Amino acid sequence: MIVDYHTHTLLCKHAEGNAEDYILRALDLGFNEIGCSEHIPMPGGFDEKHRMSLGEYMSTYAPQISHLREQYKGRINVRRGIEADFFPGTEEWVRGFIAENDFDYVIGSVHFLGTWGFDDVVFIHQYDERDVDEVYEQYFRAVSRSAASGLFDIIGHCDLVKKFGHRPTKNLRDLAWEALKEIRKAGMCIEINTSGLRKPVREIYPSESLLEMIHELRIPLTLGSDAHAPGDVGKDFDRAVALVERFGGGKIAVFERRQRSMLPVSRPAFA
Ligand code: ZN
Ligand code: FE
Ligand code: FE
Ligand code: ZN
């Protein structure tokens, strides 16, 4: 079984191609499943530059994915996902939105610390104005709270804070361990997200030191490219699958209607 559960579309205004372009790419690569996980619409104009509106979700995204799921049946499983933001204060809105829509899985991602979009290159200068150790501490605490919220199935890019290559000076192993224990307690899985290889850090999320802890805690893994262009689907999955073999017992989590199964991962045919 080989899947890519983290993909975007032009609806989020910072990606190219529509959902079908991503599905066709996954089909070309011989994948069994592709999950569309567009950024969740949010209330009150929250970060509206980087996501579709609720109206676009209802009129375009949701019907499109349902249609594509039927259209490609028997050739590739199309899963309806969403990449939800964990942002304190919006939990109840997000909970309602998830409950009202029949997702196969929900990725929970921390993209904000307070109001700071720390993974947005536009605000990268703020790393210089802050203590990087504190930024890491805040980040892992937010991940921990995102797990404790019970809203999500998959933790997205679980060490995103390293994206631009800023590194802590302190050993934050204990803090990371606490966050991972919370993830374990919540019964969630963690994605191996290859998009970090395309960012300044040039590293998969999560790092191998985190993966060692993940393995120790027996937290299940799944796979995502975080593609913002169809050509990025399944990118570097030879490396991601090798990590599943080393740190995930060779199995990946797959989802249907938010029910998780664990299946043996297969090597991508193209690698
Ligand atoms: Zn995005
Ligand atoms: Fe994200
Ligand atoms: Fe994403
Ligand atoms: Zn992402």
Short mmCIF file of C-alpha atoms and ligand atoms in Angstrom, two decimals:
data_model
loop_
_atom_site.label_atom_id
_atom_site.label_comp_id
_atom_site.label_asym_id
_atom_site.label_seq_id
_atom_site.Cartn_x
_atom_site.Cartn_y
_atom_site.Cartn_z
CA MET A 1 0.00 0.00 0.00
CA ILE A 2 1.30 3.44 -0.92
CA VAL A 3 -0.58 6.67 -0.30
CA ASP A 4 -0.04 10.41 -0.34
CA TYR A 5 -2.33 12.02 2.23
CA HIS A 6 -1.16 15.62 2.14
CA THR A 7 -1.92 17.61 -1.02
CA HIS A 8 -3.28 21.08 -1.80
CA THR A 9 -4.95 22.74 -4.82
CA LEU A 10 -5.20 26.20 -6.33
CA LEU A 11 -8.16 26.91 -4.04
CA CYS A 12 -5.75 27.84 -1.21
CA LYS A 13 -4.26 30.62 -3.41
CA HIS A 14 -0.67 29.47 -2.91
CA ALA A 15 -0.71 26.19 -4.85
CA GLU A 16 -1.21 25.25 -8.47
CA GLY A 17 -3.43 22.70 -10.20
CA ASN A 18 -6.84 21.35 -9.31
CA ALA A 19 -7.58 18.20 -7.36
CA GLU A 20 -7.83 16.11 -10.51
CA ASP A 21 -4.29 17.09 -11.57
CA TYR A 22 -3.00 15.71 -8.27
CA ILE A 23 -5.04 12.53 -8.61
CA LEU A 24 -3.75 11.98 -12.14
CA ARG A 25 -0.18 12.37 -10.92
CA ALA A 26 -0.76 9.83 -8.14
CA LEU A 27 -2.33 7.47 -10.67
CA ASP A 28 0.74 7.86 -12.91
CA LEU A 29 2.96 6.97 -9.97
CA GLY A 30 0.96 3.81 -9.29
CA PHE A 31 -0.31 4.93 -5.89
CA ASN A 32 -3.22 3.08 -4.26
CA GLU A 33 -4.63 6.15 -2.58
CA ILE A 34 -4.46 9.90 -2.73
CA GLY A 35 -5.86 12.18 -0.09
CA CYS A 36 -6.87 15.73 -0.84
CA SER A 37 -6.14 17.81 2.25
CA GLU A 38 -6.76 21.42 1.35
CA HIS A 39 -6.33 24.08 4.05
CA ILE A 40 -9.50 24.32 6.12
CA PRO A 41 -11.77 27.37 5.71
CA MET A 42 -11.76 29.44 8.89
CA PRO A 43 -14.18 31.94 10.41
CA GLY A 44 -13.83 35.68 10.70
CA GLY A 45 -11.35 36.24 7.87
CA PHE A 46 -8.67 34.21 9.69
CA ASP A 47 -5.62 33.97 7.39
CA GLU A 48 -7.94 34.25 4.40
CA LYS A 49 -5.04 34.86 2.01
CA HIS A 50 -3.92 31.23 2.36
CA ARG A 51 -7.18 29.27 2.21
CA MET A 52 -10.51 28.83 0.48
CA SER A 53 -13.63 30.41 1.95
CA LEU A 54 -16.41 28.37 3.49
CA GLY A 55 -18.46 29.20 0.37
CA GLU A 56 -15.74 27.80 -1.90
CA TYR A 57 -15.52 24.70 0.25
CA MET A 58 -19.26 24.11 -0.08
CA SER A 59 -19.69 25.07 -3.73
CA THR A 60 -16.42 23.74 -5.16
CA TYR A 61 -14.10 21.64 -3.02
CA ALA A 62 -16.52 19.25 -1.32
CA PRO A 63 -18.58 18.40 -4.43
CA GLN A 64 -15.42 18.17 -6.55
CA ILE A 65 -13.79 15.61 -4.27
CA SER A 66 -17.02 13.57 -4.07
CA HIS A 67 -17.28 13.58 -7.84
CA LEU A 68 -13.62 12.63 -8.34
CA ARG A 69 -13.91 9.85 -5.79
CA GLU A 70 -16.65 8.24 -7.91
CA GLN A 71 -14.95 9.00 -11.21
CA TYR A 72 -11.68 7.30 -10.24
CA LYS A 73 -13.18 4.37 -8.33
CA GLY A 74 -11.41 1.12 -9.21
CA ARG A 75 -8.30 2.97 -10.38
CA ILE A 76 -7.26 4.88 -7.28
CA ASN A 77 -8.91 5.54 -3.94
CA VAL A 78 -9.56 9.24 -3.49
CA ARG A 79 -9.84 10.24 0.15
CA ARG A 80 -11.48 13.38 1.43
CA GLY A 81 -9.15 15.05 3.89
CA ILE A 82 -8.59 18.50 5.27
CA GLU A 83 -5.56 20.21 6.81
CA ALA A 84 -6.99 21.94 9.85
CA ASP A 85 -5.19 24.63 11.80
CA PHE A 86 -4.78 24.30 15.51
CA PHE A 87 -5.36 27.84 16.72
CA PRO A 88 -6.52 28.37 20.29
CA GLY A 89 -9.95 29.97 20.34
CA THR A 90 -11.14 28.40 17.09
CA GLU A 91 -11.47 24.82 18.38
CA GLU A 92 -15.24 24.83 18.65
CA TRP A 93 -15.70 26.19 15.16
CA VAL A 94 -13.28 23.60 13.78
CA ARG A 95 -14.98 20.84 15.77
CA GLY A 96 -18.35 21.79 14.25
CA PHE A 97 -16.96 22.01 10.74
CA ILE A 98 -15.33 18.58 11.00
CA ALA A 99 -18.49 17.04 12.46
CA GLU A 100 -20.66 18.43 9.66
CA ASN A 101 -18.46 17.11 6.86
CA ASP A 102 -17.67 13.47 6.20
CA PHE A 103 -13.91 13.51 6.10
CA ASP A 104 -11.86 10.36 5.75
CA TYR A 105 -9.18 11.98 7.90
CA VAL A 106 -8.21 15.32 9.40
CA ILE A 107 -4.62 16.56 9.56
CA GLY A 108 -3.96 18.90 12.48
CA SER A 109 -1.24 21.47 11.88
CA VAL A 110 0.28 24.24 13.96
CA HIS A 111 1.09 27.16 11.62
CA PHE A 112 0.76 29.98 14.18
CA LEU A 113 2.34 30.86 17.50
CA GLY A 114 0.08 33.56 18.85
CA THR A 115 -0.63 35.63 15.76
CA TRP A 116 2.77 34.88 14.21
CA GLY A 117 2.60 32.76 11.08
CA PHE A 118 6.05 31.33 11.83
CA ASP A 119 6.20 29.16 8.70
CA ASP A 120 5.39 32.08 6.37
CA VAL A 121 8.51 33.45 4.71
CA VAL A 122 6.95 36.94 4.90
CA PHE A 123 7.40 36.89 8.69
CA ILE A 124 10.75 35.09 8.80
CA HIS A 125 12.49 38.17 10.28
CA GLN A 126 10.68 37.50 13.56
CA TYR A 127 13.04 34.59 14.24
CA ASP A 128 15.79 37.18 14.65
CA GLU A 129 13.73 39.15 17.14
CA ARG A 130 12.91 36.13 19.30
CA ASP A 131 14.74 33.54 21.33
CA VAL A 132 14.77 30.48 19.08
CA ASP A 133 14.74 28.11 22.08
CA GLU A 134 11.53 29.77 23.25
CA VAL A 135 10.05 29.54 19.78
CA TYR A 136 10.71 25.80 19.79
CA GLU A 137 9.25 25.47 23.28
CA GLN A 138 6.09 27.34 22.28
CA TYR A 139 5.83 25.27 19.14
CA PHE A 140 6.04 21.88 20.85
CA ARG A 141 3.61 23.01 23.54
CA ALA A 142 1.17 24.00 20.80
CA VAL A 143 1.59 20.58 19.14
CA SER A 144 0.93 18.96 22.49
CA ARG A 145 -2.25 21.01 22.94
CA SER A 146 -3.33 20.24 19.38
CA ALA A 147 -3.15 16.53 20.20
CA ALA A 148 -4.98 17.00 23.50
CA SER A 149 -7.79 18.84 21.66
CA GLY A 150 -8.89 15.49 20.25
CA LEU A 151 -9.87 17.17 16.98
CA PHE A 152 -7.50 15.49 14.55
CA ASP A 153 -6.33 12.12 13.22
CA ILE A 154 -2.87 13.00 11.93
CA ILE A 155 -0.27 15.46 13.23
CA GLY A 156 0.99 17.46 10.22
CA HIS A 157 4.69 18.25 9.73
CA CYS A 158 5.33 17.75 13.44
CA ASP A 159 8.57 19.75 13.60
CA LEU A 160 7.61 22.51 11.14
CA VAL A 161 9.38 25.04 13.35
CA LYS A 162 12.70 23.97 11.77
CA LYS A 163 11.48 24.94 8.27
CA PHE A 164 13.89 27.84 7.68
CA GLY A 165 16.83 26.15 9.37
CA HIS A 166 16.68 27.86 12.79
CA ARG A 167 17.99 25.46 15.42
CA PRO A 168 17.58 25.49 19.20
CA THR A 169 20.66 25.75 21.37
CA LYS A 170 19.08 23.75 24.22
CA ASN A 171 18.35 20.05 24.14
CA LEU A 172 14.56 19.96 23.83
CA ARG A 173 14.21 16.20 23.93
CA ASP A 174 12.06 16.21 27.09
CA LEU A 175 9.69 18.76 25.65
CA ALA A 176 9.38 16.84 22.37
CA TRP A 177 8.85 13.64 24.37
CA GLU A 178 5.95 15.24 26.27
CA ALA A 179 4.31 16.32 22.99
CA LEU A 180 4.76 12.86 21.50
CA LYS A 181 3.29 11.23 24.59
CA GLU A 182 0.23 13.46 24.19
CA ILE A 183 -0.03 12.36 20.55
CA ARG A 184 0.24 8.74 21.63
CA LYS A 185 -2.43 9.26 24.31
CA ALA A 186 -4.77 10.85 21.77
CA GLY A 187 -4.39 7.77 19.54
CA MET A 188 -3.19 9.84 16.62
CA CYS A 189 -0.63 9.12 13.93
CA ILE A 190 2.16 11.28 12.54
CA GLU A 191 2.86 11.94 8.88
CA ILE A 192 6.24 11.62 7.30
CA ASN A 193 6.07 14.85 5.32
CA THR A 194 8.67 15.17 2.57
CA SER A 195 8.06 18.87 1.88
CA GLY A 196 10.82 19.87 4.31
CA LEU A 197 13.31 18.58 1.73
CA ARG A 198 12.09 21.36 -0.57
CA LYS A 199 12.46 24.05 2.11
CA PRO A 200 15.62 25.75 3.45
CA VAL A 201 16.01 23.12 6.21
CA ARG A 202 16.29 20.37 3.53
CA GLU A 203 15.04 17.74 5.95
CA ILE A 204 11.98 15.52 6.15
CA TYR A 205 9.48 16.28 8.95
CA PRO A 206 9.92 14.76 11.51
CA SER A 207 13.68 14.51 12.07
CA GLU A 208 15.30 11.14 12.71
CA SER A 209 15.79 11.97 16.39
CA LEU A 210 12.03 12.53 16.70
CA LEU A 211 11.36 9.38 14.69
CA GLU A 212 13.41 7.39 17.19
CA MET A 213 11.12 8.60 19.98
CA ILE A 214 8.04 8.02 17.81
CA HIS A 215 9.22 4.46 17.29
CA GLU A 216 9.82 3.99 20.99
CA LEU A 217 6.26 5.17 21.71
CA ARG A 218 4.87 3.02 18.87
CA ILE A 219 3.07 5.97 17.29
CA PRO A 220 1.82 4.98 13.82
CA LEU A 221 3.10 6.76 10.72
CA THR A 222 1.53 7.80 7.46
CA LEU A 223 2.81 9.55 4.32
CA GLY A 224 2.36 13.01 2.83
CA SER A 225 4.19 15.17 0.30
CA ASP A 226 2.42 18.42 1.21
CA ALA A 227 2.34 18.98 -2.56
CA HIS A 228 1.45 22.51 -3.63
CA ALA A 229 2.01 21.51 -7.28
CA PRO A 230 0.92 18.25 -8.97
CA GLY A 231 4.55 17.38 -9.75
CA ASP A 232 5.28 17.21 -6.00
CA VAL A 233 2.88 14.30 -5.35
CA GLY A 234 4.84 11.38 -3.95
CA LYS A 235 8.06 13.38 -4.06
CA ASP A 236 10.98 11.71 -2.25
CA PHE A 237 8.73 8.85 -1.11
CA ASP A 238 11.58 6.37 -1.57
CA ARG A 239 13.16 8.10 1.43
CA ALA A 240 9.85 8.38 3.30
CA VAL A 241 9.13 4.66 2.84
CA ALA A 242 12.62 3.79 4.06
CA LEU A 243 11.81 5.74 7.25
CA VAL A 244 8.52 3.84 7.65
CA GLU A 245 10.52 0.62 7.41
CA ARG A 246 13.02 1.81 10.01
CA PHE A 247 10.72 3.60 12.46
CA GLY A 248 7.18 2.41 11.77
CA GLY A 249 7.45 -1.38 11.55
CA GLY A 250 6.90 -1.13 7.79
CA LYS A 251 3.25 -0.18 8.20
CA ILE A 252 1.30 2.96 7.35
CA ALA A 253 -1.98 4.28 8.67
CA VAL A 254 -4.78 4.61 6.12
CA PHE A 255 -8.16 6.14 6.80
CA GLU A 256 -11.72 5.81 5.63
CA ARG A 257 -14.42 7.85 7.36
CA ARG A 258 -11.94 8.51 10.16
CA GLN A 259 -11.44 4.82 10.85
CA ARG A 260 -7.78 3.93 10.83
CA SER A 261 -6.23 0.71 9.53
CA MET A 262 -2.57 -0.20 9.49
CA LEU A 263 -1.27 -1.75 6.25
CA PRO A 264 2.19 -2.83 5.06
CA VAL A 265 3.78 -0.05 3.05
CA SER A 266 5.05 -0.78 -0.43
CA ARG A 267 8.01 0.80 -2.14
CA PRO A 268 7.00 3.31 -4.77
CA ALA A 269 7.28 1.66 -8.17
CA PHE A 270 9.12 4.62 -9.68
CA ALA A 271 11.93 4.81 -7.13
ZN ZN B 1 -0.29 25.43 2.02
FE FE B 2 0.74 22.93 6.85
FE FE B 3 -0.23 21.39 3.78
ZN ZN B 4 1.40 21.50 5.32
#
